[in-house]
Amino acid sequence: MKSIQSISIIGTGNLAFHLGTSLVDEGVQIDYVFGRNEEKATALANRLHARSANKISEIESDLVLICVSDDAISEIIAQFPEQQKIAYTSGSVELDNFKNHKNVGVFYPLQTFSINRTIQLNEVPFLIEATNSDFSKELIDLAWKLSSNVTYADSQERKRYHLAAVWVNNFTNHMVYQAKTIAERNALNWDFLLPLLKETTAKASSMNPKDAQTGPARRNDNATIRAHEAMLKGMQKEIYTLLSKSIKDTYND
Amino acid sequence: MKSIQSISIIGTGNLAFHLGTSLVDEGVQIDYVFGRNEEKATALANRLHARSANKISEIESDLVLICVSDDAISEIIAQFPEQQKIAYTSGSVELDNFKNHKNVGVFYPLQTFSINRTIQLNEVPFLIEATNSDFSKELIDLAWKLSSNVTYADSQERKRYHLAAVWVNNFTNHMVYQAKTIAERNALNWDFLLPLLKETTAKASSMNPKDAQTGPARRNDNATIRAHEAMLKGMQKEIYTLLSKSIKDTYND
């Protein structure tokens, strides 16, 4: 079994950037970058000491790493010959979709990526799967270069991690976003909320979040809940009411 | 204007514990602890080198600090003579309720308190208000002993901070709780989600949460949203659908 020495990247977004730069830092050669946006592809290729590919058929590497949105993965894979090793980075797309392709795998980092953040990949879990076991071993070896937390996970398990991740990241972030709009609307000092945000995560990481819950809904303090609802409207009010009900149900059932 | 030298505490919960121990650490004398639960009152009194009061009329201190649930505050204040300085610690109870009492104030730390957590109070914002300006100055001086972040805020402003705090802490924590139930139901390794939780807060503290948003709803990835909804039921599904809609509305309006 030969290991993966060179990689081409399809996609130019946050994930392509973070995986690409981390791989280069680990001494992995990036051959090509391909993306619909030529300017972004050239910029990322330069950053990775790679070439920008004009079309997919130019690409030749030990591995093609697909970092694009879920609905574009299938169409890209279809353009490669069957012997080409290809891995995609989605939490939700099932490998079964590609069971007719000999060498397709999954290289999924369980993390949120934004362009201006430096991510320490070494503690990020990588969930790996492939249509054949030799290829999954190669992908696991590759992931080990980036992280000390690499595991095999089938498509169903990966989907469940992705679902949990939506709550841990996407929904918590949206709560913070809503808090910030409330702060801005009322000319509050947002910095005053940051020690609370920090302690919230510290608690959620070190205690059972069920035990960490505080606040009016936890205390069944309906007077405060009603006062808060009166300060909100539209979607924010709807969310406040539903989440307060859910918290009350959690503790009073 | 004489400063507050001695304090009695009413209440034996998380907040009473954290404020009490921090005040003692700063050299403030605690005279009495009073609580409905005698055993807890005695335990906290011992911890604070104070006496446990059998009834409220025994209590005599420069300041009475009320750390009880919102609906019990009024009844407790009514039991003290008008000259007694009293401060309560609620985010939502308006000071106007006590405008007939000469010396009532608010001593509100914008933080979440759990019994087993060590809190660094020195960066916690304290929001102060009182029925007269001498007393509010005394409360501000007292808060300065605990924190470098002390500010005067009227009842309406404090209520808005409290509302924002519900989103920053109570609702984010409930999202993490829901994630954990999904993890447990599906035998996932919860530790795999913790780097994501950590990065989520780091992003929310250092970037605009609007820019930090990622995930299927942000990308308008309806196939993944539908797949996730199919994995959920009841209240969890209802929350998933509402929050995904709210995120989509935020970015696509």
Short mmCIF file of C-alpha atoms in Angstrom, two decimals:
data_model
loop_
_atom_site.label_atom_id
_atom_site.label_comp_id
_atom_site.label_asym_id
_atom_site.label_seq_id
_atom_site.Cartn_x
_atom_site.Cartn_y
_atom_site.Cartn_z
CA MET A 1 0.00 0.00 0.00
CA LYS A 2 1.59 3.24 -1.09
CA SER A 3 0.90 6.37 0.94
CA ILE A 4 -0.56 9.57 -0.40
CA GLN A 5 2.28 11.92 -1.42
CA SER A 6 0.51 14.55 -3.46
CA ILE A 7 -2.95 16.07 -3.41
CA SER A 8 -5.09 18.29 -5.59
CA ILE A 9 -7.86 20.34 -4.03
CA ILE A 10 -11.24 21.12 -5.54
CA GLY A 11 -12.92 24.09 -3.93
CA THR A 12 -11.63 27.42 -2.68
CA GLY A 13 -13.68 28.06 0.46
CA ASN A 14 -12.82 28.05 4.15
CA LEU A 15 -12.31 24.31 4.37
CA ALA A 16 -10.11 24.16 1.23
CA PHE A 17 -8.01 26.95 2.71
CA HIS A 18 -7.56 25.39 6.15
CA LEU A 19 -6.95 21.83 4.98
CA GLY A 20 -4.67 23.00 2.17
CA THR A 21 -2.45 25.20 4.32
CA SER A 22 -2.27 22.57 7.09
CA LEU A 23 -1.28 19.87 4.61
CA VAL A 24 1.43 22.09 3.13
CA ASP A 25 2.68 22.78 6.66
CA GLU A 26 3.00 19.02 7.13
CA GLY A 27 5.09 18.71 3.98
CA VAL A 28 2.38 17.33 1.71
CA GLN A 29 2.65 18.51 -1.89
CA ILE A 30 -0.39 20.21 -3.36
CA ASP A 31 -0.39 19.85 -7.17
CA TYR A 32 -3.51 21.67 -8.33
CA VAL A 33 -6.31 23.81 -7.02
CA PHE A 34 -9.53 23.92 -9.01
CA GLY A 35 -12.54 26.13 -8.35
CA ARG A 36 -15.40 27.76 -10.23
CA ASN A 37 -14.06 31.15 -9.20
CA GLU A 38 -10.77 31.40 -11.14
CA GLU A 39 -9.44 34.31 -9.13
CA LYS A 40 -9.94 32.53 -5.81
CA ALA A 41 -8.46 29.32 -7.25
CA THR A 42 -5.33 31.18 -8.37
CA ALA A 43 -4.98 32.91 -5.00
CA LEU A 44 -5.28 29.65 -3.07
CA ALA A 45 -2.96 27.85 -5.51
CA ASN A 46 -0.31 30.52 -4.94
CA ARG A 47 -0.73 30.23 -1.19
CA LEU A 48 -0.23 26.45 -1.44
CA HIS A 49 2.68 26.57 -3.94
CA ALA A 50 0.42 24.76 -6.39
CA ARG A 51 -0.93 25.36 -9.88
CA SER A 52 -4.42 26.52 -10.64
CA ALA A 53 -6.16 23.99 -12.92
CA ASN A 54 -8.27 25.30 -15.78
CA LYS A 55 -10.31 22.16 -16.01
CA ILE A 56 -10.77 19.03 -13.97
CA SER A 57 -9.27 16.78 -16.64
CA GLU A 58 -5.86 18.45 -16.11
CA ILE A 59 -5.67 17.24 -12.54
CA GLU A 60 -3.34 14.40 -11.65
CA SER A 61 -2.41 13.59 -8.07
CA ASP A 62 -2.34 10.65 -5.68
CA LEU A 63 -5.48 12.08 -4.13
CA VAL A 64 -8.17 14.55 -5.13
CA LEU A 65 -9.67 16.26 -2.08
CA ILE A 66 -13.13 17.70 -2.72
CA CYS A 67 -14.01 20.68 -0.51
CA VAL A 68 -17.25 21.90 -2.10
CA SER A 69 -20.88 22.07 -1.04
CA ASP A 70 -22.74 18.78 -0.71
CA ASP A 71 -24.81 19.08 -3.85
CA ALA A 72 -21.78 19.52 -6.12
CA ILE A 73 -19.80 16.48 -4.93
CA SER A 74 -21.48 13.88 -7.11
CA GLU A 75 -21.02 15.78 -10.33
CA ILE A 76 -17.32 16.31 -9.63
CA ILE A 77 -16.62 12.70 -8.76
CA ALA A 78 -18.30 11.62 -12.03
CA GLN A 79 -15.66 13.50 -14.00
CA PHE A 80 -12.73 11.41 -12.70
CA PRO A 81 -11.62 7.99 -13.96
CA GLU A 82 -12.36 5.12 -11.61
CA GLN A 83 -8.73 4.54 -10.59
CA GLN A 84 -8.39 8.12 -9.28
CA LYS A 85 -8.50 8.28 -5.49
CA ILE A 86 -10.99 10.91 -4.39
CA ALA A 87 -12.05 12.00 -0.92
CA TYR A 88 -14.81 14.44 -0.01
CA THR A 89 -15.19 16.41 3.19
CA SER A 90 -18.93 16.44 3.85
CA GLY A 91 -20.60 15.46 7.12
CA SER A 92 -23.81 14.28 5.51
CA VAL A 93 -23.26 12.86 2.00
CA GLU A 94 -23.43 9.05 2.19
CA LEU A 95 -20.65 7.00 0.67
CA ASP A 96 -23.22 4.59 -0.76
CA ASN A 97 -23.90 7.18 -3.45
CA PHE A 98 -20.50 6.27 -4.92
CA LYS A 99 -20.34 2.52 -4.40
CA ASN A 100 -19.75 2.02 -8.12
CA HIS A 101 -16.55 4.05 -7.91
CA LYS A 102 -13.59 2.00 -6.72
CA ASN A 103 -11.70 4.69 -4.82
CA VAL A 104 -13.94 7.19 -3.12
CA GLY A 105 -13.52 8.13 0.52
CA VAL A 106 -14.53 10.59 3.19
CA PHE A 107 -12.15 12.93 4.98
CA TYR A 108 -14.40 14.81 7.39
CA PRO A 109 -13.05 17.21 10.04
CA LEU A 110 -15.61 17.81 12.79
CA GLN A 111 -15.00 21.53 13.12
CA THR A 112 -16.25 24.94 11.97
CA PHE A 113 -13.96 26.82 9.61
CA SER A 114 -13.86 30.53 8.91
CA ILE A 115 -11.28 32.14 6.73
CA ASN A 116 -9.80 34.50 9.32
CA ARG A 117 -9.47 31.99 12.14
CA THR A 118 -6.35 29.98 12.84
CA ILE A 119 -7.48 26.46 13.67
CA GLN A 120 -5.34 23.99 15.60
CA LEU A 121 -6.27 20.94 13.55
CA ASN A 122 -4.32 18.62 15.83
CA GLU A 123 -7.21 18.17 18.25
CA VAL A 124 -9.95 18.17 15.61
CA PRO A 125 -11.61 14.75 15.12
CA PHE A 126 -11.27 13.43 11.56
CA LEU A 127 -13.93 10.91 10.55
CA ILE A 128 -12.73 8.62 7.76
CA GLU A 129 -14.53 6.18 5.46
CA ALA A 130 -13.77 4.73 2.03
CA THR A 131 -15.12 2.30 -0.57
CA ASN A 132 -12.18 -0.02 0.07
CA SER A 133 -10.13 -0.69 3.16
CA ASP A 134 -6.72 0.05 1.62
CA PHE A 135 -7.90 3.51 0.70
CA SER A 136 -9.44 4.12 4.12
CA LYS A 137 -6.09 3.20 5.70
CA GLU A 138 -4.34 5.70 3.42
CA LEU A 139 -6.83 8.40 4.39
CA ILE A 140 -6.39 7.59 8.08
CA ASP A 141 -2.60 7.92 7.66
CA LEU A 142 -3.07 11.24 5.92
CA ALA A 143 -5.41 12.51 8.66
CA TRP A 144 -2.85 11.50 11.31
CA LYS A 145 -0.48 14.04 9.79
CA LEU A 146 -2.96 16.75 10.74
CA SER A 147 -4.62 15.49 13.92
CA SER A 148 -4.11 13.13 16.83
CA ASN A 149 -7.83 12.34 16.80
CA VAL A 150 -8.59 10.18 13.76
CA THR A 151 -11.32 7.57 13.63
CA TYR A 152 -13.15 5.37 11.16
CA ALA A 153 -16.87 6.21 11.00
CA ASP A 154 -19.46 4.90 8.57
CA SER A 155 -21.86 7.27 6.81
CA GLN A 156 -24.66 6.84 9.35
CA GLU A 157 -22.37 7.55 12.30
CA ARG A 158 -20.83 10.53 10.53
CA LYS A 159 -24.30 11.95 9.83
CA ARG A 160 -25.14 11.69 13.53
CA TYR A 161 -21.95 13.53 14.48
CA HIS A 162 -22.84 16.16 11.92
CA LEU A 163 -26.33 16.51 13.38
CA ALA A 164 -24.92 16.91 16.91
CA ALA A 165 -22.42 19.43 15.53
CA VAL A 166 -25.24 21.56 14.13
CA TRP A 167 -26.55 21.98 17.69
CA VAL A 168 -23.12 22.46 19.27
CA ASN A 169 -22.00 25.06 16.75
CA ASN A 170 -24.61 26.36 14.30
CA PHE A 171 -27.46 26.75 16.78
CA THR A 172 -25.36 28.04 19.69
CA ASN A 173 -23.80 30.58 17.34
CA HIS A 174 -27.26 31.66 16.20
CA MET A 175 -28.28 32.17 19.86
CA VAL A 176 -25.25 34.41 20.32
CA TYR A 177 -26.16 36.23 17.10
CA GLN A 178 -29.68 36.84 18.44
CA ALA A 179 -28.23 38.07 21.74
CA LYS A 180 -26.03 40.48 19.81
CA THR A 181 -28.96 41.90 17.84
CA ILE A 182 -30.79 42.43 21.16
CA ALA A 183 -27.69 44.15 22.56
CA GLU A 184 -27.35 46.38 19.50
CA ARG A 185 -31.05 47.27 19.39
CA ASN A 186 -30.85 48.37 23.03
CA ALA A 187 -27.42 50.02 22.94
CA LEU A 188 -25.99 47.54 25.45
CA ASN A 189 -22.25 47.03 25.86
CA TRP A 190 -21.63 43.69 24.14
CA ASP A 191 -18.36 43.22 26.03
CA PHE A 192 -20.43 42.82 29.21
CA LEU A 193 -21.82 39.55 27.81
CA LEU A 194 -18.46 37.99 26.97
CA PRO A 195 -17.47 36.74 30.46
CA LEU A 196 -20.85 34.97 30.53
CA LEU A 197 -20.24 33.41 27.12
CA LYS A 198 -16.82 32.20 28.23
CA GLU A 199 -18.16 30.68 31.44
CA THR A 200 -21.04 29.09 29.49
CA THR A 201 -18.62 27.08 27.37
CA ALA A 202 -16.34 26.29 30.27
CA LYS A 203 -19.33 24.85 32.12
CA ALA A 204 -20.68 22.98 29.10
CA SER A 205 -17.26 21.38 28.55
CA SER A 206 -16.65 20.37 32.14
CA MET A 207 -20.12 19.64 33.52
CA ASN A 208 -23.14 17.84 32.20
CA PRO A 209 -25.07 20.60 30.36
CA LYS A 210 -28.22 19.33 32.05
CA ASP A 211 -26.72 20.31 35.42
CA ALA A 212 -25.27 23.55 34.05
CA GLN A 213 -28.67 24.96 33.06
CA THR A 214 -29.74 28.13 34.87
CA GLY A 215 -32.15 30.96 34.08
CA PRO A 216 -35.87 31.79 34.23
CA ALA A 217 -37.12 28.73 32.32
CA ARG A 218 -35.02 26.42 34.49
CA ARG A 219 -36.50 28.06 37.59
CA ASN A 220 -40.01 28.02 36.14
CA ASP A 221 -39.99 31.80 36.62
CA ASN A 222 -42.99 32.59 34.42
CA ALA A 223 -43.15 36.26 35.38
CA THR A 224 -39.68 36.86 33.95
CA ILE A 225 -40.44 34.74 30.88
CA ARG A 226 -43.54 36.84 30.19
CA ALA A 227 -41.59 40.08 30.72
CA HIS A 228 -38.92 38.89 28.27
CA GLU A 229 -41.50 37.86 25.69
CA ALA A 230 -43.02 41.33 25.93
CA MET A 231 -39.61 42.76 24.94
CA LEU A 232 -39.40 40.59 21.80
CA LYS A 233 -41.36 40.15 18.61
CA GLY A 234 -41.55 38.03 15.48
CA MET A 235 -39.11 35.18 15.08
CA GLN A 236 -37.11 36.11 18.20
CA LYS A 237 -40.22 35.88 20.34
CA GLU A 238 -41.17 32.57 18.73
CA ILE A 239 -37.73 31.11 19.46
CA TYR A 240 -37.74 32.46 23.01
CA THR A 241 -41.11 30.83 23.71
CA LEU A 242 -40.20 27.48 22.16
CA LEU A 243 -36.82 27.19 23.89
CA SER A 244 -38.25 28.26 27.25
CA LYS A 245 -40.91 25.57 26.87
CA SER A 246 -38.26 23.02 25.93
CA ILE A 247 -36.14 23.90 28.98
CA LYS A 248 -39.19 23.74 31.25
CA ASP A 249 -40.16 20.35 29.78
CA THR A 250 -36.62 19.07 30.35
CA TYR A 251 -36.72 19.76 34.07
CA ASN A 252 -40.37 19.44 35.00
CA ASP A 253 -41.51 16.31 33.24
CA MET B 1 -21.06 58.43 53.58
CA LYS B 2 -19.99 55.37 55.51
CA SER B 3 -18.98 52.28 53.58
CA ILE B 4 -20.50 48.85 53.98
CA GLN B 5 -18.46 46.88 56.52
CA SER B 6 -20.72 43.95 57.31
CA ILE B 7 -23.29 41.99 55.37
CA SER B 8 -25.97 39.41 56.03
CA ILE B 9 -27.05 37.08 53.26
CA ILE B 10 -30.54 35.80 52.62
CA GLY B 11 -30.60 32.69 50.45
CA THR B 12 -28.39 29.61 50.32
CA GLY B 13 -28.18 28.84 46.59
CA ASN B 14 -25.39 29.14 44.03
CA LEU B 15 -25.35 32.92 44.00
CA ALA B 16 -25.37 33.23 47.81
CA PHE B 17 -22.46 30.81 47.93
CA HIS B 18 -20.35 32.56 45.28
CA LEU B 19 -21.00 36.12 46.44
CA GLY B 20 -20.58 35.14 50.09
CA THR B 21 -17.26 33.36 49.66
CA SER B 22 -15.89 36.11 47.40
CA LEU B 23 -16.87 38.81 49.87
CA VAL B 24 -15.21 36.91 52.73
CA ASP B 25 -12.09 36.54 50.56
CA GLU B 26 -12.07 40.33 50.22
CA GLY B 27 -12.21 40.79 53.99
CA VAL B 28 -15.89 41.68 54.25
CA GLN B 29 -17.55 40.41 57.40
CA ILE B 30 -20.63 38.25 56.96
CA ASP B 31 -22.85 38.43 60.05
CA TYR B 32 -25.79 36.17 59.33
CA VAL B 33 -27.02 33.72 56.74
CA PHE B 34 -30.75 33.08 56.55
CA GLY B 35 -32.52 30.53 54.38
CA ARG B 36 -35.69 28.45 54.40
CA ASN B 37 -33.55 25.32 54.45
CA GLU B 38 -31.96 25.43 57.90
CA GLU B 39 -29.33 22.82 57.14
CA LYS B 40 -28.09 24.66 54.06
CA ALA B 41 -28.14 27.97 55.94
CA THR B 42 -25.99 26.51 58.71
CA ALA B 43 -23.56 24.99 56.23
CA LEU B 44 -23.15 28.26 54.33
CA ALA B 45 -22.90 30.25 57.56
CA ASN B 46 -20.07 27.99 58.73
CA ARG B 47 -18.31 28.38 55.39
CA LEU B 48 -18.56 32.18 55.72
CA HIS B 49 -17.61 32.33 59.44
CA ALA B 50 -21.09 33.73 60.08
CA ARG B 51 -24.08 32.81 62.20
CA SER B 52 -27.19 31.15 60.89
CA ALA B 53 -30.23 33.31 61.68
CA ASN B 54 -33.39 31.59 62.90
CA LYS B 55 -35.61 34.40 61.79
CA ILE B 56 -35.25 37.54 59.71
CA SER B 57 -35.84 39.87 62.67
CA GLU B 58 -32.55 38.71 64.24
CA ILE B 59 -30.54 40.08 61.37
CA GLU B 60 -28.51 43.24 61.86
CA SER B 61 -25.82 44.32 59.38
CA ASP B 62 -24.80 47.34 57.34
CA LEU B 63 -26.31 45.56 54.32
CA VAL B 64 -28.71 42.70 53.74
CA LEU B 65 -27.97 40.94 50.44
CA ILE B 66 -30.95 39.03 49.08
CA CYS B 67 -30.00 36.05 46.88
CA VAL B 68 -33.36 34.35 46.40
CA SER B 69 -35.70 33.74 43.47
CA ASP B 70 -37.47 36.76 42.02
CA ASP B 71 -40.90 36.06 43.44
CA ALA B 72 -39.65 35.92 47.04
CA ILE B 73 -37.79 39.25 47.06
CA SER B 74 -40.73 41.51 47.78
CA GLU B 75 -41.94 39.54 50.78
CA ILE B 76 -38.45 39.55 52.33
CA ILE B 77 -37.90 43.27 51.87
CA ALA B 78 -41.25 43.97 53.56
CA GLN B 79 -39.95 42.35 56.75
CA PHE B 80 -37.13 44.87 57.25
CA PRO B 81 -37.39 48.35 58.77
CA GLU B 82 -37.04 51.19 56.32
CA GLN B 83 -33.62 52.30 57.53
CA GLN B 84 -32.09 48.86 56.78
CA LYS B 85 -30.02 48.86 53.59
CA ILE B 86 -31.07 45.97 51.39
CA ALA B 87 -29.81 44.90 47.96
CA TYR B 88 -31.21 42.15 45.77
CA THR B 89 -29.43 40.30 42.98
CA SER B 90 -32.09 39.79 40.32
CA GLY B 91 -31.74 40.67 36.65
CA SER B 92 -35.41 41.34 36.11
CA VAL B 93 -37.14 42.68 39.23
CA GLU B 94 -37.69 46.43 38.84
CA LEU B 95 -36.57 48.77 41.58
CA ASP B 96 -39.81 50.75 41.21
CA ASN B 97 -41.54 47.97 43.15
CA PHE B 98 -39.73 49.26 46.24
CA LYS B 99 -39.79 53.01 45.75
CA ASN B 100 -41.47 53.44 49.12
CA HIS B 101 -38.50 51.86 50.85
CA LYS B 102 -35.69 54.33 51.47
CA ASN B 103 -32.71 52.01 51.08
CA VAL B 104 -33.25 49.32 48.51
CA GLY B 105 -30.72 48.60 45.78
CA VAL B 106 -29.68 46.14 43.12
CA PHE B 107 -26.42 44.22 43.10
CA TYR B 108 -26.63 42.15 39.93
CA PRO B 109 -23.70 40.09 38.63
CA LEU B 110 -24.13 39.28 34.92
CA GLN B 111 -22.95 35.69 35.16
CA THR B 112 -24.16 32.11 35.55
CA PHE B 113 -23.37 30.46 38.86
CA SER B 114 -23.19 26.76 39.65
CA ILE B 115 -22.13 25.40 42.97
CA ASN B 116 -19.13 23.39 41.78
CA ARG B 117 -17.59 26.05 39.54
CA THR B 118 -14.93 28.48 40.65
CA ILE B 119 -15.86 31.85 39.18
CA GLN B 120 -13.36 34.65 38.71
CA LEU B 121 -15.68 37.45 39.72
CA ASN B 122 -13.12 40.12 38.87
CA GLU B 123 -14.16 40.30 35.21
CA VAL B 124 -17.90 39.80 35.83
CA PRO B 125 -19.97 42.94 35.15
CA PHE B 126 -21.90 44.13 38.22
CA LEU B 127 -24.98 46.24 37.42
CA ILE B 128 -25.89 48.54 40.31
CA GLU B 129 -28.98 50.60 41.07
CA ALA B 130 -30.52 52.00 44.27
CA THR B 131 -33.42 54.11 45.54
CA ASN B 132 -30.98 56.83 46.59
CA SER B 133 -27.64 57.90 45.18
CA ASP B 134 -25.64 57.55 48.42
CA PHE B 135 -26.67 53.92 48.65
CA SER B 136 -25.91 53.28 44.98
CA LYS B 137 -22.40 54.69 45.55
CA GLU B 138 -21.94 52.37 48.53
CA LEU B 139 -23.05 49.40 46.43
CA ILE B 140 -20.71 50.42 43.62
CA ASP B 141 -17.83 50.59 46.12
CA LEU B 142 -18.75 47.16 47.42
CA ALA B 143 -18.90 45.70 43.89
CA TRP B 144 -15.47 47.16 43.12
CA LYS B 145 -14.06 44.90 45.83
CA LEU B 146 -15.17 41.92 43.73
CA SER B 147 -14.88 43.09 40.14
CA SER B 148 -13.13 45.62 37.94
CA ASN B 149 -16.28 45.90 35.82
CA VAL B 150 -18.93 47.80 37.79
CA THR B 151 -21.55 50.03 36.25
CA TYR B 152 -24.74 51.84 37.14
CA ALA B 153 -27.74 50.52 35.19
CA ASP B 154 -31.40 51.35 35.67
CA SER B 155 -34.03 48.61 35.86
CA GLN B 156 -34.92 48.75 32.16
CA GLU B 157 -31.29 48.50 31.06
CA ARG B 158 -30.64 45.67 33.51
CA LYS B 159 -33.67 43.78 32.18
CA ARG B 160 -32.28 44.07 28.65
CA TYR B 161 -28.91 42.72 29.76
CA HIS B 162 -30.73 39.90 31.48
CA LEU B 163 -32.69 39.14 28.31
CA ALA B 164 -29.49 39.09 26.22
CA ALA B 165 -27.89 36.88 28.89
CA VAL B 166 -30.69 34.32 28.52
CA TRP B 167 -29.67 33.88 24.87
CA VAL B 168 -25.93 33.93 25.53
CA ASN B 169 -26.11 31.41 28.35
CA ASN B 170 -29.44 29.66 28.94
CA PHE B 171 -30.29 29.01 25.31
CA THR B 172 -26.76 28.12 24.15
CA ASN B 173 -26.50 25.72 27.08
CA HIS B 174 -29.80 24.14 26.10
CA MET B 175 -28.49 23.66 22.55
CA VAL B 176 -25.46 21.86 23.98
CA TYR B 177 -27.78 19.80 26.18
CA GLN B 178 -29.80 18.78 23.11
CA ALA B 179 -26.58 17.89 21.27
CA LYS B 180 -25.57 15.73 24.19
CA THR B 181 -28.87 13.85 24.21
CA ILE B 182 -28.40 13.20 20.47
CA ALA B 183 -24.86 11.99 21.16
CA GLU B 184 -26.02 9.71 23.96
CA ARG B 185 -28.97 8.31 21.99
CA ASN B 186 -26.59 7.42 19.16
CA ALA B 187 -23.63 6.23 21.25
CA LEU B 188 -21.39 8.99 19.89
CA ASN B 189 -18.19 10.00 21.65
CA TRP B 190 -19.11 13.32 23.28
CA ASP B 191 -15.44 14.32 23.55
CA PHE B 192 -15.37 14.57 19.75
CA LEU B 193 -17.72 17.55 19.96
CA LEU B 194 -15.70 19.51 22.50
CA PRO B 195 -13.08 21.04 20.14
CA LEU B 196 -16.02 22.33 18.10
CA LEU B 197 -17.67 23.82 21.18
CA LYS B 198 -14.42 25.52 22.15
CA GLU B 199 -13.90 26.99 18.69
CA THR B 200 -17.55 28.09 18.59
CA THR B 201 -17.07 30.31 21.64
CA ALA B 202 -13.68 31.53 20.51
CA LYS B 203 -15.25 32.63 17.23
CA ALA B 204 -18.31 34.17 18.87
CA SER B 205 -16.06 36.19 21.20
CA SER B 206 -13.66 37.42 18.56
CA MET B 207 -15.78 37.74 15.41
CA ASN B 208 -19.23 39.06 14.70
CA PRO B 209 -21.47 35.98 15.25
CA LYS B 210 -23.24 36.88 12.02
CA ASP B 211 -19.98 36.26 10.15
CA ALA B 212 -19.14 33.19 12.21
CA GLN B 213 -22.27 31.29 11.16
CA THR B 214 -21.69 28.09 9.18
CA GLY B 215 -23.72 24.93 8.59
CA PRO B 216 -26.53 23.61 6.40
CA ALA B 217 -29.06 26.39 7.12
CA ARG B 218 -26.43 29.05 6.45
CA ARG B 219 -25.63 27.36 3.11
CA ASN B 220 -29.32 26.85 2.32
CA ASP B 221 -28.53 23.14 2.08
CA ASN B 222 -32.10 21.86 2.24
CA ALA B 223 -31.21 18.23 1.51
CA THR B 224 -29.11 18.06 4.68
CA ILE B 225 -31.75 19.93 6.69
CA ARG B 226 -34.39 17.40 5.58
CA ALA B 227 -32.07 14.48 6.38
CA HIS B 228 -31.45 15.91 9.86
CA GLU B 229 -35.14 16.49 10.48
CA ALA B 230 -35.78 12.85 9.56
CA MET B 231 -33.39 11.85 12.37
CA LEU B 232 -35.28 13.90 14.98
CA LYS B 233 -38.75 13.93 16.48
CA GLY B 234 -40.96 15.88 18.85
CA MET B 235 -39.59 19.03 20.46
CA GLN B 236 -36.07 18.50 19.06
CA LYS B 237 -37.41 18.40 15.53
CA GLU B 238 -39.55 21.48 16.17
CA ILE B 239 -36.53 23.41 17.47
CA TYR B 240 -34.33 22.23 14.58
CA THR B 241 -36.89 23.41 12.03
CA LEU B 242 -37.50 26.79 13.68
CA LEU B 243 -33.81 27.60 14.18
CA SER B 244 -32.92 26.50 10.64
CA LYS B 245 -35.64 28.79 9.33
CA SER B 246 -34.37 31.63 11.50
CA ILE B 247 -30.80 31.17 10.23
CA LYS B 248 -32.01 31.01 6.63
CA ASP B 249 -34.10 34.17 7.15
CA THR B 250 -31.07 35.94 8.64
CA TYR B 251 -28.95 35.40 5.54
CA ASN B 252 -31.43 35.27 2.70
CA ASP B 253 -33.79 38.14 3.41
#
